[in-house]
JSON list of C-alpha atoms in Angstrom, two decimals:
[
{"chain": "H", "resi": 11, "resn": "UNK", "atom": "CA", "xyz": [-25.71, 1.86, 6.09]},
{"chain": "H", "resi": 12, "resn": "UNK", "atom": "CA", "xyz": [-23.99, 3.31, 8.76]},
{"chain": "H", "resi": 13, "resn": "UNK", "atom": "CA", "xyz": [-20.10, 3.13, 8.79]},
{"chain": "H", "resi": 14, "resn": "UNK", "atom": "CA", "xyz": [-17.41, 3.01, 11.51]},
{"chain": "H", "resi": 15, "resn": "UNK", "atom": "CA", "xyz": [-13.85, 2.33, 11.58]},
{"chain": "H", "resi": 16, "resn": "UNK", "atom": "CA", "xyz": [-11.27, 0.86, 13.68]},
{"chain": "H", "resi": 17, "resn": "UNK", "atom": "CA", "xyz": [-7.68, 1.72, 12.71]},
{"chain": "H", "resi": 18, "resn": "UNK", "atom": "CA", "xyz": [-4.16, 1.57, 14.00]},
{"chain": "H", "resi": 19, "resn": "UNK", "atom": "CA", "xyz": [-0.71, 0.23, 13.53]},
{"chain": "H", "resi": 20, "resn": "UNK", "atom": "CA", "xyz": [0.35, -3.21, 13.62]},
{"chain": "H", "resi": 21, "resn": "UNK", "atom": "CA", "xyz": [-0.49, -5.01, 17.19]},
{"chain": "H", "resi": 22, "resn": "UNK", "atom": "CA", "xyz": [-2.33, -2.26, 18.64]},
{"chain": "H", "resi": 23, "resn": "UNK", "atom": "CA", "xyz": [-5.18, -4.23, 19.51]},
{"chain": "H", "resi": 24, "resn": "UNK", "atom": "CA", "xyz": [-7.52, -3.31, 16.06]},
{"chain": "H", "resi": 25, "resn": "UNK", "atom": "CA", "xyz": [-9.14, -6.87, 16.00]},
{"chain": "H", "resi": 26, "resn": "UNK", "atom": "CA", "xyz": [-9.95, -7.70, 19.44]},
{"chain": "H", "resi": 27, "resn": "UNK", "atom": "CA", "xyz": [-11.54, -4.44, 19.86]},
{"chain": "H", "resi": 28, "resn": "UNK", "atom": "CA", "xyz": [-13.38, -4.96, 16.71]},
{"chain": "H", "resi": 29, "resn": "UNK", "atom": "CA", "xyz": [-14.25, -8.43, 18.34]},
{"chain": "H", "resi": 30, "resn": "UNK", "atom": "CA", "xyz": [-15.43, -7.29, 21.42]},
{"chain": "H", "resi": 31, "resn": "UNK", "atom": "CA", "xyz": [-17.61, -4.14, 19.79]},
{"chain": "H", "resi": 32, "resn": "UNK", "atom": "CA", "xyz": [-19.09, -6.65, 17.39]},
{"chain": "H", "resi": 33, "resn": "UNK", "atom": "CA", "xyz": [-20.01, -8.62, 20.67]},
{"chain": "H", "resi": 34, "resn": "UNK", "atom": "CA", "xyz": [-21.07, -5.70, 22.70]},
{"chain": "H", "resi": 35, "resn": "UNK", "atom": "CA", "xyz": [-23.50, -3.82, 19.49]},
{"chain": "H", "resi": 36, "resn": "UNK", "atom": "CA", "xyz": [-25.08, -7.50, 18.51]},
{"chain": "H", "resi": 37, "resn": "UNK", "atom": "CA", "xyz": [-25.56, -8.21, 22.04]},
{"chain": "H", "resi": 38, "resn": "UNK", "atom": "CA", "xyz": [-27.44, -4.50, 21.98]},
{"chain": "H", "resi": 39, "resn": "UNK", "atom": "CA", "xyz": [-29.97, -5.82, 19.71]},
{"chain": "H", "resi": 40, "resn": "UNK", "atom": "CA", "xyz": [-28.31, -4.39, 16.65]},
{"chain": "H", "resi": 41, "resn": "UNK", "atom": "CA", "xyz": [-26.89, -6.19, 13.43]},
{"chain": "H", "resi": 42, "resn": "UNK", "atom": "CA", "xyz": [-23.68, -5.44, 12.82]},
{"chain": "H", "resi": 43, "resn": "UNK", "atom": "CA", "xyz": [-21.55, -6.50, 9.31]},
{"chain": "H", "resi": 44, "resn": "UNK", "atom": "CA", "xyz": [-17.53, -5.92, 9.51]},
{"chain": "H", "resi": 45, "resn": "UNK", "atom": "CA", "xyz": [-14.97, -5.05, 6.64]},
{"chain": "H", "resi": 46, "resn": "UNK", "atom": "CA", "xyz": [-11.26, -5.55, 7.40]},
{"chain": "H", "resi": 47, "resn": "UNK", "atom": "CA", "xyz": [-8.47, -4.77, 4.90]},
{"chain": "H", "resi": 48, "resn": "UNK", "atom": "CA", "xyz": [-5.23, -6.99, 4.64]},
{"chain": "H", "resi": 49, "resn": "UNK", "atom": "CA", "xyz": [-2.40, -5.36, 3.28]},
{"chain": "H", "resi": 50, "resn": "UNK", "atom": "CA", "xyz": [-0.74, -8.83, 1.85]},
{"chain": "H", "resi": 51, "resn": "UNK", "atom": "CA", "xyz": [-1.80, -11.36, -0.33]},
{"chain": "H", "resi": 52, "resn": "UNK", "atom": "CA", "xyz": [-4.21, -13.52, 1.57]},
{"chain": "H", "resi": 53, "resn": "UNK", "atom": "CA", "xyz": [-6.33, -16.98, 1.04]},
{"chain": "H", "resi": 54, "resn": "UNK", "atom": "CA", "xyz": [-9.79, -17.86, 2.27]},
{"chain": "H", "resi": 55, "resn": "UNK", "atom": "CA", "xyz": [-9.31, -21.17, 0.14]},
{"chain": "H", "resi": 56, "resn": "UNK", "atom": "CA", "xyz": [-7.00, -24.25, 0.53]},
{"chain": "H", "resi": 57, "resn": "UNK", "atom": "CA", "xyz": [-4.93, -25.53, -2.54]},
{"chain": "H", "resi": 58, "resn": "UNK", "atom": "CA", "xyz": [-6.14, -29.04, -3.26]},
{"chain": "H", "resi": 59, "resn": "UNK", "atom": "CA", "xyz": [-9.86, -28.33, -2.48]},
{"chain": "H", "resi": 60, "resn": "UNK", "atom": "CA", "xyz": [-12.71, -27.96, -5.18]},
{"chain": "H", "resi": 61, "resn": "UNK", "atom": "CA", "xyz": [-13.09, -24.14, -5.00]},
{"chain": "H", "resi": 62, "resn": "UNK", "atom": "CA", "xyz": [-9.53, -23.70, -5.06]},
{"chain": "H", "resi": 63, "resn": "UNK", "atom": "CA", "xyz": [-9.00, -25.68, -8.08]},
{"chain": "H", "resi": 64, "resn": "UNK", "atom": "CA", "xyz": [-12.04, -23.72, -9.99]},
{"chain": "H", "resi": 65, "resn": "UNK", "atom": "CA", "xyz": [-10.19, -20.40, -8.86]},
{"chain": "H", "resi": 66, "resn": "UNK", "atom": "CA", "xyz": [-6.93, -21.75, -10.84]},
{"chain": "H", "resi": 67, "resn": "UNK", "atom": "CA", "xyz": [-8.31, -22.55, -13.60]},
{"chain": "H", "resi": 68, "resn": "UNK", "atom": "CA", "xyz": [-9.70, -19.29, -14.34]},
{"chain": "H", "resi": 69, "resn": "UNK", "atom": "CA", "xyz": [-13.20, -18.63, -12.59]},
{"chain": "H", "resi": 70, "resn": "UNK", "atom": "CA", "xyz": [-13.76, -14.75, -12.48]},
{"chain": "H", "resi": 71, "resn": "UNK", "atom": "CA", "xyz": [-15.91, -15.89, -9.02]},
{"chain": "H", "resi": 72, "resn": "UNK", "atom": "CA", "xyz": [-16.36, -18.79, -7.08]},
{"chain": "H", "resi": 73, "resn": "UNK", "atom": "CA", "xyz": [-19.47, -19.49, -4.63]},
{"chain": "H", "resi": 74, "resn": "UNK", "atom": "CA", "xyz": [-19.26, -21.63, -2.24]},
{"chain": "H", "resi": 75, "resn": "UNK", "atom": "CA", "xyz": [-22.11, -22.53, 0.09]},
{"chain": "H", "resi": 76, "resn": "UNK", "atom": "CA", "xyz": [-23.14, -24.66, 2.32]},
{"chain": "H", "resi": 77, "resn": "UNK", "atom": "CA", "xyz": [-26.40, -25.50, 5.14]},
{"chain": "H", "resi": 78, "resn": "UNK", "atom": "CA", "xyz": [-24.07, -22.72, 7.23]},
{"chain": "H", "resi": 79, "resn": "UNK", "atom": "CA", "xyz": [-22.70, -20.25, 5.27]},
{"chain": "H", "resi": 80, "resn": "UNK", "atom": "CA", "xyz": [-21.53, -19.03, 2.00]},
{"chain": "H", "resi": 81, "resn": "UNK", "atom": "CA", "xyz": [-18.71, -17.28, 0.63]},
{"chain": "H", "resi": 82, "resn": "UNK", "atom": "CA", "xyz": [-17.85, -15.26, -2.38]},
{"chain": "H", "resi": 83, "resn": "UNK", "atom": "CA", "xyz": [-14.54, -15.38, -3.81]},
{"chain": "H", "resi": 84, "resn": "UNK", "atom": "CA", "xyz": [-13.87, -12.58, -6.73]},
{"chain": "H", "resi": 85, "resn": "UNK", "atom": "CA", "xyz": [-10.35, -12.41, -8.15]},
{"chain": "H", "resi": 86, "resn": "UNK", "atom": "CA", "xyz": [-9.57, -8.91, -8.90]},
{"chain": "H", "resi": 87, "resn": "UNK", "atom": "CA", "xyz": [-6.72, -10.53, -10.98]},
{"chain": "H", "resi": 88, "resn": "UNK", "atom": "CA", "xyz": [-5.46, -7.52, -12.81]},
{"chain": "H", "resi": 89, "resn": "UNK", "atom": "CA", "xyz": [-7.75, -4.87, -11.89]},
{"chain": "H", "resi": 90, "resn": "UNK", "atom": "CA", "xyz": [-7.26, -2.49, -9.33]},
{"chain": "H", "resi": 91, "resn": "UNK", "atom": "CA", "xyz": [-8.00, -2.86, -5.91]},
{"chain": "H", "resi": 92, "resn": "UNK", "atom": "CA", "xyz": [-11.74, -2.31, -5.00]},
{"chain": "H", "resi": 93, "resn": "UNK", "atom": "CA", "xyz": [-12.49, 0.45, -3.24]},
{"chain": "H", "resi": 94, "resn": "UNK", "atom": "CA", "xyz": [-13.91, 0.68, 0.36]},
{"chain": "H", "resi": 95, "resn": "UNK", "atom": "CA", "xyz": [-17.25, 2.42, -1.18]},
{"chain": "H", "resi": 96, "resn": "UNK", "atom": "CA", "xyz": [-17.68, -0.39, -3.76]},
{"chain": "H", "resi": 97, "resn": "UNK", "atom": "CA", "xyz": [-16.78, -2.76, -1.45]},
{"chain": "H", "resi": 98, "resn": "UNK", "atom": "CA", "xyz": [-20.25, -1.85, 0.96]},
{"chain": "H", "resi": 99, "resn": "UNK", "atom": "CA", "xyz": [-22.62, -1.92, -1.53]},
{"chain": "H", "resi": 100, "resn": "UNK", "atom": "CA", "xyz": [-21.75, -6.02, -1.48]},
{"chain": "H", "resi": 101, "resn": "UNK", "atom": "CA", "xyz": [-23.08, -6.52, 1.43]},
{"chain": "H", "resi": 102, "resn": "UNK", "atom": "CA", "xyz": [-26.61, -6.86, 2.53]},
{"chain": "H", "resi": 103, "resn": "UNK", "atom": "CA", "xyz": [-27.97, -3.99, 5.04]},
{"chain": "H", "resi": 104, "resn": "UNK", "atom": "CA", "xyz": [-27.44, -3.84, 8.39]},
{"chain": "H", "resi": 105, "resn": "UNK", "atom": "CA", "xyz": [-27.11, -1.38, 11.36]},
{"chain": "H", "resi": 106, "resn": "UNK", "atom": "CA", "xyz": [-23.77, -0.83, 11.88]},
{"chain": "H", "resi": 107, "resn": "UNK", "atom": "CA", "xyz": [-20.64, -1.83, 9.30]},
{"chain": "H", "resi": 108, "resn": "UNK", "atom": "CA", "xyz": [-17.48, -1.78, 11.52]},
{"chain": "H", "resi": 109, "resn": "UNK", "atom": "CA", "xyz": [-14.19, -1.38, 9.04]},
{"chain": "H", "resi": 110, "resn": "UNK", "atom": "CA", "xyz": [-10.95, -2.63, 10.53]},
{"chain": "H", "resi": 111, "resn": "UNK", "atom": "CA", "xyz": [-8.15, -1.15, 8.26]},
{"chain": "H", "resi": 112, "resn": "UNK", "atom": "CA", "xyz": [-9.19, 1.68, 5.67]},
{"chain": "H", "resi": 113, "resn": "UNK", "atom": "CA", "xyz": [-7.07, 4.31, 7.57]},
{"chain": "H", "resi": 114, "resn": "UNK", "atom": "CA", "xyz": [-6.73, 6.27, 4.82]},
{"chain": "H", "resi": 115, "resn": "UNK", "atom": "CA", "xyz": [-10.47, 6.21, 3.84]},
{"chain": "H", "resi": 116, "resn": "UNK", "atom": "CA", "xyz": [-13.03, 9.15, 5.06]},
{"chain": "H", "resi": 117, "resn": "UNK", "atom": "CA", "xyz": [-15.28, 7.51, 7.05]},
{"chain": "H", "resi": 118, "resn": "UNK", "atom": "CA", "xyz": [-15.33, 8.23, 10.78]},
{"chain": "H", "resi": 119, "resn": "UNK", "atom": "CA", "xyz": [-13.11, 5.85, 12.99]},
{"chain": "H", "resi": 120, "resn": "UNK", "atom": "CA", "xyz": [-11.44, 5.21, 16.17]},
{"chain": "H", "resi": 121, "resn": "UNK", "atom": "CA", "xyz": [-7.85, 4.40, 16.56]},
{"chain": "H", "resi": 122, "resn": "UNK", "atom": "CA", "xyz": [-6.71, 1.43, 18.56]},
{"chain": "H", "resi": 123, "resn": "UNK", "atom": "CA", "xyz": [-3.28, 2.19, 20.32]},
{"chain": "H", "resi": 124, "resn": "UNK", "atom": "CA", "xyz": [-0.60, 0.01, 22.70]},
{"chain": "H", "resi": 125, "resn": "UNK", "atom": "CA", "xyz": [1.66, 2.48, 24.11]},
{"chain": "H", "resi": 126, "resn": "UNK", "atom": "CA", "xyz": [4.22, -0.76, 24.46]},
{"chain": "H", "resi": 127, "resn": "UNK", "atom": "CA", "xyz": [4.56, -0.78, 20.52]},
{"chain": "H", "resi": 128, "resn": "UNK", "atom": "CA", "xyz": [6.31, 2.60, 20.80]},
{"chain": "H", "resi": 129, "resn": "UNK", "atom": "CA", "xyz": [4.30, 3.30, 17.47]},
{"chain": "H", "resi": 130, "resn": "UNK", "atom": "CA", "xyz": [2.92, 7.48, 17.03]},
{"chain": "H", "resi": 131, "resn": "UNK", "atom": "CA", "xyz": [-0.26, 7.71, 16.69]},
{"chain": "H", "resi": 132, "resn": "UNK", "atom": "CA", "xyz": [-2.20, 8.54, 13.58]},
{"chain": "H", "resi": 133, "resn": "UNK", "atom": "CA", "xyz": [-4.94, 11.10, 15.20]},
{"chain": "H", "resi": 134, "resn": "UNK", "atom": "CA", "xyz": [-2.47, 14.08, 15.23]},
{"chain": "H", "resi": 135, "resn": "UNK", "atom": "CA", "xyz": [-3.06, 14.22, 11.95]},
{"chain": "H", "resi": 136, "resn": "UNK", "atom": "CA", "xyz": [-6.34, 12.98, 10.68]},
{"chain": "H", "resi": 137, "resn": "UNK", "atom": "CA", "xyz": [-9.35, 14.47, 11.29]},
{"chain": "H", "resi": 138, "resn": "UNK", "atom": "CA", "xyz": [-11.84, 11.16, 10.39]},
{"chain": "H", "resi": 139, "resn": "UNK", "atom": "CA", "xyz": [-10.12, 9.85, 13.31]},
{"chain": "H", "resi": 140, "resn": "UNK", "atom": "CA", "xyz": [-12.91, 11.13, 16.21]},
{"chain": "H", "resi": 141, "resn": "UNK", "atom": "CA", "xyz": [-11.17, 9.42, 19.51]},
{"chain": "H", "resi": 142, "resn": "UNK", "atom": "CA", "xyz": [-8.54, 6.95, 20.56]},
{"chain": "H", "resi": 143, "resn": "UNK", "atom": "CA", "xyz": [-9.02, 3.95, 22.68]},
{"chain": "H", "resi": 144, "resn": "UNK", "atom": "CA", "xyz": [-5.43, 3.74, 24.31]},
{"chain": "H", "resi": 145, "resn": "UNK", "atom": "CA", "xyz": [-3.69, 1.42, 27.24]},
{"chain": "H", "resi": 146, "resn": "UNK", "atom": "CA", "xyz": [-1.90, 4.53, 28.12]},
{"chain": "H", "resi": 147, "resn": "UNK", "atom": "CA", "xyz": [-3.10, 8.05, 29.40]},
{"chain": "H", "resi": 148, "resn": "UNK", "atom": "CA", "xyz": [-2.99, 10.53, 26.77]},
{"chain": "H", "resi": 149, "resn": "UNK", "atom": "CA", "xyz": [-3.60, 14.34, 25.99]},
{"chain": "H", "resi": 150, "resn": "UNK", "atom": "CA", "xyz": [-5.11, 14.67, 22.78]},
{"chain": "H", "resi": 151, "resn": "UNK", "atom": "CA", "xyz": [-7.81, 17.26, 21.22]},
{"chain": "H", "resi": 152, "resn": "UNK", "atom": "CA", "xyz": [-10.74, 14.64, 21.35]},
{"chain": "H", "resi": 153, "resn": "UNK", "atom": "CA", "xyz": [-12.03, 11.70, 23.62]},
{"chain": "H", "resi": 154, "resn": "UNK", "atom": "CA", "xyz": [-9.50, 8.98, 24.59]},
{"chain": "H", "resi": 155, "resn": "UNK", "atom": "CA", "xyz": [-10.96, 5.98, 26.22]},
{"chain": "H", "resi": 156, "resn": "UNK", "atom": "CA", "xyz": [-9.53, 2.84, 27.68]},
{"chain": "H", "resi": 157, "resn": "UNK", "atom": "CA", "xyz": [-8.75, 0.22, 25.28]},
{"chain": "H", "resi": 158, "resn": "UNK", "atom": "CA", "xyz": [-10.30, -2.81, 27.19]},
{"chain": "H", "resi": 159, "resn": "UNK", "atom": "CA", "xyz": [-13.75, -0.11, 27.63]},
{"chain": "H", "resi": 160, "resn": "UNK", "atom": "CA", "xyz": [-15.64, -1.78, 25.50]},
{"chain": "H", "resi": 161, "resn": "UNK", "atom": "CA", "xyz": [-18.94, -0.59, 27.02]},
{"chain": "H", "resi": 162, "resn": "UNK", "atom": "CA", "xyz": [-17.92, 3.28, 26.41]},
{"chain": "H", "resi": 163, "resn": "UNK", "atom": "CA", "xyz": [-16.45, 2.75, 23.19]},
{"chain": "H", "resi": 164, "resn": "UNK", "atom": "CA", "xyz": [-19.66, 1.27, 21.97]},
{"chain": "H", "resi": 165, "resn": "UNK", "atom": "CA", "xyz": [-21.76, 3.75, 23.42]},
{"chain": "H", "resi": 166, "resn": "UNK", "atom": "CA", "xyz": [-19.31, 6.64, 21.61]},
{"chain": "H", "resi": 167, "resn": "UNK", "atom": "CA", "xyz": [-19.44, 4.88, 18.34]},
{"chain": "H", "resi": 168, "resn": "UNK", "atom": "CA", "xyz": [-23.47, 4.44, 18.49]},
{"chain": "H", "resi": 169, "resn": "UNK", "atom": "CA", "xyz": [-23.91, 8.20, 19.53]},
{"chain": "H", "resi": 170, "resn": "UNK", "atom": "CA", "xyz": [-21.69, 8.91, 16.20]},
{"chain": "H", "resi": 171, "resn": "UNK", "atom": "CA", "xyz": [-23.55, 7.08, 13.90]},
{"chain": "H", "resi": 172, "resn": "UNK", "atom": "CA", "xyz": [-26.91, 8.06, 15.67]},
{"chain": "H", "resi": 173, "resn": "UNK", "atom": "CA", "xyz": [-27.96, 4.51, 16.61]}
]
């Protein structure tokens, strides 16, 4: 599978993009999976309801499925923290795997930036990171694109992964 990340700091606009390239790729006749990385402890499930309760009282995993959809819960408990790698060979093939988060990882990405957050930016200094989509001009030593170009962020992250 081909892989393609979307980093940045805090509110600089990583998830919409991701939204909208999800949007723009699917609507290009290509099936795209995502990946995205939370840095705090997080719930899918809701105390009080069945799945929940079998997660409490122990279960390593916990399916839960319906006509719609189904989801796999794994508590990683004690372990260590899976790993981007092992965390892709989960999920069934597809085109495209967009990764929000993962900055540190080597796969190729993009970096989402808001010049209003007053954050630096991360390409300076990483290499996997091949362009910036930004809300502000910038001079940089590879391709900076509008942040709201969806269209030619797409067709930059397609050429990369040769799709």
């Amino acid at each position: 599978m081909r892989v393609y990340g979307v980093v940045g700091w805090k509110n600089a606009g990583k998830t919409g993009l991701m939204e909208r390239l999800v949007t723009e790729i699917t609507g290009r006749g290509f099936t795209v999976s995502t990946v995205k990385h939370a840095h705090h402890a997080f719930d899918v499930d809701q105390p009080g309801k069945d799945s929940h309760r079998h997660r409490v009282a122990g279960a390593h995993e916990v399916l839960l499925a319906s006509a719609n959809r189904f989801a796999l819960m794994h508590e990683v408990r004690d372990a260590d923290e899976p790993s981007l790698a092992d965390l892709l060979t989960r999920l069934s093939p597809v085109d495209l795997v967009l990764v929000e988060g993962y900055k540190r990882d080597a796969h190729p990405k993009i970096e989402a930036h808001r010049g209003e957050t007053g954050n630096a930016l991360i390409a300076p200094g990483d290499p996997t990171i091949r362009a910036v989509a930004s809300d502000v001009a910038l001079d940089l030593d590879r391709p900076v694109f509008d942040l709201n170009d969806t269209g030619a962020i797409a067709d930059f992250i397609l050429a990369e992964v040769a799709l």
